[in-house]
PDB file of C-alpha atoms in Angstrom:
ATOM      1  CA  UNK B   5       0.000   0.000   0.000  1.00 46.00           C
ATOM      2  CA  UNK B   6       1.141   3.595  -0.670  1.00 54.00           C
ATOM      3  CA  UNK B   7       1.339   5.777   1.706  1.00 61.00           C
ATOM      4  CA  UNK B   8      -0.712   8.812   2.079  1.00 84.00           C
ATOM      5  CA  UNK B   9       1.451  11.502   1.876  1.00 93.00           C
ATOM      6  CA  UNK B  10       3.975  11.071  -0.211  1.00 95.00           C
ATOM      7  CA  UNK B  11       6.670  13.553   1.160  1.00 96.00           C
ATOM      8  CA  UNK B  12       9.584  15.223  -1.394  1.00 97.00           C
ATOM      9  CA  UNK B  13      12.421  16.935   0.676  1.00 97.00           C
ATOM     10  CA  UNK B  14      14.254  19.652  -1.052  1.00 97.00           C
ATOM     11  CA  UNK B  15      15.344  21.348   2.124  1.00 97.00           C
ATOM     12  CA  UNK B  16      16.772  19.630   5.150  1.00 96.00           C
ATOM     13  CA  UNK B  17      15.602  21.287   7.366  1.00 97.00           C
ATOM     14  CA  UNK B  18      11.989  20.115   6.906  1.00 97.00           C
ATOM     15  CA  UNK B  19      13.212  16.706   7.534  1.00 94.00           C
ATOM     16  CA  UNK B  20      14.928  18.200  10.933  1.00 94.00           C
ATOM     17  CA  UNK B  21      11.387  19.917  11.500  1.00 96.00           C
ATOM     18  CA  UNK B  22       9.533  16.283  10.485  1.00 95.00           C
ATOM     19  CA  UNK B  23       7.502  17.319   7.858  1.00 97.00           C
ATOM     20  CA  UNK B  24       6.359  13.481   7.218  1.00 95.00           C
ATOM     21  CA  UNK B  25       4.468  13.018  10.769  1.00 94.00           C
ATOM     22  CA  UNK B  26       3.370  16.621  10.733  1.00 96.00           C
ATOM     23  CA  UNK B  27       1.976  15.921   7.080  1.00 97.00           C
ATOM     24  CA  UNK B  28       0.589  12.481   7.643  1.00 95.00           C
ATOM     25  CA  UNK B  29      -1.405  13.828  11.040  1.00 96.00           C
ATOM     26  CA  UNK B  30      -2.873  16.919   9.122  1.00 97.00           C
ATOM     27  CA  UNK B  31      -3.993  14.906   6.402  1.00 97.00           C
ATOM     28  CA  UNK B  32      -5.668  12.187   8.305  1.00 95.00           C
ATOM     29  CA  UNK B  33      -7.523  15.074  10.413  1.00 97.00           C
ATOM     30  CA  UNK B  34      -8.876  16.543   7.361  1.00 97.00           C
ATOM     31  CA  UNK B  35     -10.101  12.933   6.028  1.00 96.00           C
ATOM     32  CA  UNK B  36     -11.295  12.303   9.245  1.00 96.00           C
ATOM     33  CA  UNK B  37     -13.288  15.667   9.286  1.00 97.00           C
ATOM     34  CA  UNK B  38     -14.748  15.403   5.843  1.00 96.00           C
ATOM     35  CA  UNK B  39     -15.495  11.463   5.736  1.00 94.00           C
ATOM     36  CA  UNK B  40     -12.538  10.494   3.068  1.00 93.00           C
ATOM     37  CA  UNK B  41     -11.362   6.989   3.345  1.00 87.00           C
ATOM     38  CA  UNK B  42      -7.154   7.028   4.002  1.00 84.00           C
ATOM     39  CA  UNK B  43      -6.551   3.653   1.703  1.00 87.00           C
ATOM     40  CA  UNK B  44      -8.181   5.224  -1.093  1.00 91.00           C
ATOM     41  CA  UNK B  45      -5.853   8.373  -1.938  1.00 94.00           C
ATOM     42  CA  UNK B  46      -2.751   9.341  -2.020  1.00 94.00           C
ATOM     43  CA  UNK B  47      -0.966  13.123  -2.665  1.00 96.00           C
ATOM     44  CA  UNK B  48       2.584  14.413  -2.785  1.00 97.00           C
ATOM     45  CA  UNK B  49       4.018  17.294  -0.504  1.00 98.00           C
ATOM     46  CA  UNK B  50       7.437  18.718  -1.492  1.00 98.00           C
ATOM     47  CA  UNK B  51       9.289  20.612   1.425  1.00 98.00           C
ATOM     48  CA  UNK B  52      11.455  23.999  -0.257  1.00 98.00           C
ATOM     49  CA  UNK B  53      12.855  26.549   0.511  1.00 98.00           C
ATOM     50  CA  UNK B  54      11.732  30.400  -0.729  1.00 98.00           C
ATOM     51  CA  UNK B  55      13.831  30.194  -3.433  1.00 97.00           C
ATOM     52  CA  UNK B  56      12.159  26.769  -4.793  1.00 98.00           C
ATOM     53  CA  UNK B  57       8.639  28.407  -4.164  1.00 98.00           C
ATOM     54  CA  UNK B  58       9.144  31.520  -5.764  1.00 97.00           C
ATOM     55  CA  UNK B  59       9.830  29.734  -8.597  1.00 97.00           C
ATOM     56  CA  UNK B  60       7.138  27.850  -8.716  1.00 97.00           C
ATOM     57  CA  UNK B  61       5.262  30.513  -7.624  1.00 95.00           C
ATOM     58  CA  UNK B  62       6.261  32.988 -10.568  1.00 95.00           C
ATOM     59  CA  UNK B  63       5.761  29.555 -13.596  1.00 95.00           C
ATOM     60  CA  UNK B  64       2.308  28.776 -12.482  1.00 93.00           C
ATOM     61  CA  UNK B  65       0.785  31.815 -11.091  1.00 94.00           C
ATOM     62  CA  UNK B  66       2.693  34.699 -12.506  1.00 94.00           C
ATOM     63  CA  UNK B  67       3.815  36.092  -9.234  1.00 94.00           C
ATOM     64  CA  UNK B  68       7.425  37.209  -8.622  1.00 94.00           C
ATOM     65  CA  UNK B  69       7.588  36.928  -4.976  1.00 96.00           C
ATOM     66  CA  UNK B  70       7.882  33.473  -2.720  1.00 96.00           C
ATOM     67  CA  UNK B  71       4.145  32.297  -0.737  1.00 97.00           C
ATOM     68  CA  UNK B  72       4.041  29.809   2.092  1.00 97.00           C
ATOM     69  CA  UNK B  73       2.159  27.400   0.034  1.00 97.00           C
ATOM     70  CA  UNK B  74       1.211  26.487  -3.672  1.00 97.00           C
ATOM     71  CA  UNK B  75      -1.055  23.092  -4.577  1.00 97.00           C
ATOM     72  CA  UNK B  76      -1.776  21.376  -8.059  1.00 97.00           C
ATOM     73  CA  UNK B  77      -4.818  19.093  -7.890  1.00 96.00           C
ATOM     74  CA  UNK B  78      -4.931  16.161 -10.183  1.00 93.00           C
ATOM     75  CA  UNK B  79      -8.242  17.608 -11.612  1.00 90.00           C
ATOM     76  CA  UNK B  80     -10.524  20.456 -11.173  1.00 87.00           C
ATOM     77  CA  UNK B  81     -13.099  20.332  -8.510  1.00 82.00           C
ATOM     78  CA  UNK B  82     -15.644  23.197  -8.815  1.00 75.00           C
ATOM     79  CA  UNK B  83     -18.554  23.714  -6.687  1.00 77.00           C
ATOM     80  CA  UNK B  84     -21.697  26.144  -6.584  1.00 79.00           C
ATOM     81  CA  UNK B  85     -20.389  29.578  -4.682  1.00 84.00           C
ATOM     82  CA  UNK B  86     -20.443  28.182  -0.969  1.00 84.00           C
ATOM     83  CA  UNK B  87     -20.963  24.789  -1.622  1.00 89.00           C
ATOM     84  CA  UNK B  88     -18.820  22.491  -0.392  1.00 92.00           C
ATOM     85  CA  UNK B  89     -17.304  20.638  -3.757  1.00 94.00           C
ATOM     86  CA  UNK B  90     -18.419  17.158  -4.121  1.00 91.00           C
ATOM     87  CA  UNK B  91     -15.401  14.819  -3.268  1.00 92.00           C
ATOM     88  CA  UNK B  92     -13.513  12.635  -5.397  1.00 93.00           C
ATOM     89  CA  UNK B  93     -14.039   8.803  -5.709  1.00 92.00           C
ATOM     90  CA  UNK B  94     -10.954   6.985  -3.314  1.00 93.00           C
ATOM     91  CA  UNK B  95      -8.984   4.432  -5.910  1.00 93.00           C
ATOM     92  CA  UNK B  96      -8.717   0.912  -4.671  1.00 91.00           C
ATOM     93  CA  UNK B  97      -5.935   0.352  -1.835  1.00 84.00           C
ATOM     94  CA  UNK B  98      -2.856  -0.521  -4.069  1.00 87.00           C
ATOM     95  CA  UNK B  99      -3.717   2.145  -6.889  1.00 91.00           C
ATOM     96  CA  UNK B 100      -4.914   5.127  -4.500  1.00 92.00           C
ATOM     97  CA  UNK B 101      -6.732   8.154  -6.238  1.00 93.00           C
ATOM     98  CA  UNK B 102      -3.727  11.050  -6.542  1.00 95.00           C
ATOM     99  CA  UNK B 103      -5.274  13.888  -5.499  1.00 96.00           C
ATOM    100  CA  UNK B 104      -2.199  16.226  -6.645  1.00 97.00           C
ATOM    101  CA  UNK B 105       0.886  17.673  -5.633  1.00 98.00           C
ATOM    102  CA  UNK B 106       1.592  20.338  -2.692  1.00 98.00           C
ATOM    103  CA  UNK B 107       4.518  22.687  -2.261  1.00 98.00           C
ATOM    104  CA  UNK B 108       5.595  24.165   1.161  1.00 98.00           C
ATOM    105  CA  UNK B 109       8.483  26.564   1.841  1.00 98.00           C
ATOM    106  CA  UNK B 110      10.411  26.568   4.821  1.00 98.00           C
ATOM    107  CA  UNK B 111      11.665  30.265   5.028  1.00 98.00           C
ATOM    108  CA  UNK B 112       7.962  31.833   4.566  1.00 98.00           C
ATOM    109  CA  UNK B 113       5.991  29.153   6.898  1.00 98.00           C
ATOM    110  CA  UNK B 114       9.107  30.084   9.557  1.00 98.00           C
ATOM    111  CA  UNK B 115       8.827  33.986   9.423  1.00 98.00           C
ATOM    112  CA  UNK B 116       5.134  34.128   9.374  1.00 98.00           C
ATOM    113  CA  UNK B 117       5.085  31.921  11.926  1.00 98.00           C
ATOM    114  CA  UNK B 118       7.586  34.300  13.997  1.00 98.00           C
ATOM    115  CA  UNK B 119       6.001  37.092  13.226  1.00 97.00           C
ATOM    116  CA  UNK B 120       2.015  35.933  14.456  1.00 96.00           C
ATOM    117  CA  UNK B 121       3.827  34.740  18.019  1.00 96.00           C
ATOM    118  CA  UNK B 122       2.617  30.795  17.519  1.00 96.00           C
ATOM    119  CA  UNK B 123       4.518  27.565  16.939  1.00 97.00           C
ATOM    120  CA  UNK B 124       5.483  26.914  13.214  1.00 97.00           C
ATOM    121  CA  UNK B 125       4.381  23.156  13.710  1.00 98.00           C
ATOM    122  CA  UNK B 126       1.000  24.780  14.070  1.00 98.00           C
ATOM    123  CA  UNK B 127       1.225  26.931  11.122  1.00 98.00           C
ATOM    124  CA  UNK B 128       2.538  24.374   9.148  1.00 98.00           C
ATOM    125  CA  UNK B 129      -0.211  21.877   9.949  1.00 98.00           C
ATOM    126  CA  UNK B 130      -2.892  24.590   8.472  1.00 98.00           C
ATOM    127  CA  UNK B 131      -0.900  25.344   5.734  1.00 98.00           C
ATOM    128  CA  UNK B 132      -1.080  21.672   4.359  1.00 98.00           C
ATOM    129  CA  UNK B 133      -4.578  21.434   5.555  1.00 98.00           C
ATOM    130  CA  UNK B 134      -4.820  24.590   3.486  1.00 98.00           C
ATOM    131  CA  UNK B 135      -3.388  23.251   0.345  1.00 98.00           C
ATOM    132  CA  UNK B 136      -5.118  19.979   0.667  1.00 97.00           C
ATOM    133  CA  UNK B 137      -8.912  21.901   0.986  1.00 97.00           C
ATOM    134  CA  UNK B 138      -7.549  23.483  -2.620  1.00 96.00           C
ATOM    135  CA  UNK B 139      -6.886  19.623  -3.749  1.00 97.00           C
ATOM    136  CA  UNK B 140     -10.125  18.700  -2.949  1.00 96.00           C
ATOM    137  CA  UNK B 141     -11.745  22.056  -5.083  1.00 94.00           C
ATOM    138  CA  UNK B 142     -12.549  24.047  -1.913  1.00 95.00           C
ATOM    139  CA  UNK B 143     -11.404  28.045  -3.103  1.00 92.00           C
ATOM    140  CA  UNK B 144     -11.110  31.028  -1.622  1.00 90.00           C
ATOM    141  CA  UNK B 145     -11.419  34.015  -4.276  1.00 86.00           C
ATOM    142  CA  UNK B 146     -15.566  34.325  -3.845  1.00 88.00           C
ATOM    143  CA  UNK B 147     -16.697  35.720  -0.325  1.00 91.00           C
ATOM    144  CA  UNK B 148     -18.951  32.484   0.290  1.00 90.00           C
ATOM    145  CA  UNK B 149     -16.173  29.779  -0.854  1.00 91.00           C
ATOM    146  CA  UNK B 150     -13.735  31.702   1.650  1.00 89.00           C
ATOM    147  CA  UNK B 151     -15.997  31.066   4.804  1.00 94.00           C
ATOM    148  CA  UNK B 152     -17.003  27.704   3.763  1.00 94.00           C
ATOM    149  CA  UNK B 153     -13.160  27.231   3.341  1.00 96.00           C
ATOM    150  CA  UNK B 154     -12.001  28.816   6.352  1.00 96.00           C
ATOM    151  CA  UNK B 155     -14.986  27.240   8.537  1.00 97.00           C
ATOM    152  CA  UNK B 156     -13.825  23.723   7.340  1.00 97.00           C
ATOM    153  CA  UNK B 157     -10.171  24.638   7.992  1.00 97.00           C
ATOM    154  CA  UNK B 158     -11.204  25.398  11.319  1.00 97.00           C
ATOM    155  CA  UNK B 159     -13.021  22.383  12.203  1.00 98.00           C
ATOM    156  CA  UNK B 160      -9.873  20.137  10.740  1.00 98.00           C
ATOM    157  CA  UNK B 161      -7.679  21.970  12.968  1.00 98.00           C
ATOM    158  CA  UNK B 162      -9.522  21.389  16.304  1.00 98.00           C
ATOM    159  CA  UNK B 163      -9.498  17.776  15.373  1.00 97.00           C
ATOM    160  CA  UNK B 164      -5.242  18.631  15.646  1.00 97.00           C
ATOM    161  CA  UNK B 165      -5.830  20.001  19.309  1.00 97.00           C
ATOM    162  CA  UNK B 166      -5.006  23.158  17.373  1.00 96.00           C
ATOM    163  CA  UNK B 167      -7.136  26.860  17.809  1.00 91.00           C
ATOM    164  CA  UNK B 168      -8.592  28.990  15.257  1.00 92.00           C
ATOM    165  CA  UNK B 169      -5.565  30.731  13.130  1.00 90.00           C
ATOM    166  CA  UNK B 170      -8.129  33.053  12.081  1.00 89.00           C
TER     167      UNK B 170
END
């Protein structure tokens, strides 16, 4: 069986920080939370650096600067404005659905994380909840599909033991 978070180290320091667990235990909250069977999918997280992200950043969204997360999904996943989107069908145990690819820097995730006063473990965890919710077709650009995001990013995190970031 694959495993559920398939984790790409670019930076070392994410595997000093242990990105896997941290991954792997956001994930299965946010399954957990929105009634997604583990066995059946699968995703990839790659751990950067700013340098990494702001070159992914600038090739896929056209922005010159580094972010604290970027996320691919294997296919779009649109939903009426604050509807949750429907969820994707899990693939069978040894050939797990991909749901798509996340990116994480280590340099942005560690300053903001500074700079709001709370432990970067924490704002890690809802970052990759974060980018998973945009996996699964959950958005943020219309008013509606923010709140329903943000509500449901809430709810994963208490599962985590872990208070409202917003």
């Amino acid at each position: 069986m694959e495993p559920l978070v398939d984790i790409v180290i670019e930076d070392d320091r994410w595997e000093a920080f242990g990105l896997e667990a941290l991954a792997t235990d956001a994930v299965r909250a946010a399954f957990a939370e929105l009634g997604l069977a583990e066995a059946g999918f699968t995703l990839c997280l790659m751990g950067c650096d700013d340098a990494r992200i702001l070159e992914l950043n600038g090739d896929f969204r056209g922005k010159a600067k580094p972010t604290n997360v970027l996320s691919w999904p294997s296919e779009e996943r649109g939903a009426a404005e604050g509807e949750a989107p429907d969820l994707p069908e899990p693939g069978e145990v040894d050939d797990p659905e991909s749901l798509g690819d996340i990116a994480i820097s280590y340099d942005t995730c560690a300053a903001e994380a500074a700079e709001a006063g709370k432990p970067m473990a924490d704002h890690v965890s809802h970052l990759i909840v974060h980018g998973l919710l945009h996996l699964l077709g959950y958005d943020h650009i219309r008013a509606a599909d923010g709140d329903l995001m943000e509500a449901t990013e809430v709810r994963i995190l208490a599962r985590l033991g872990l208070s409202d970031p917003y």
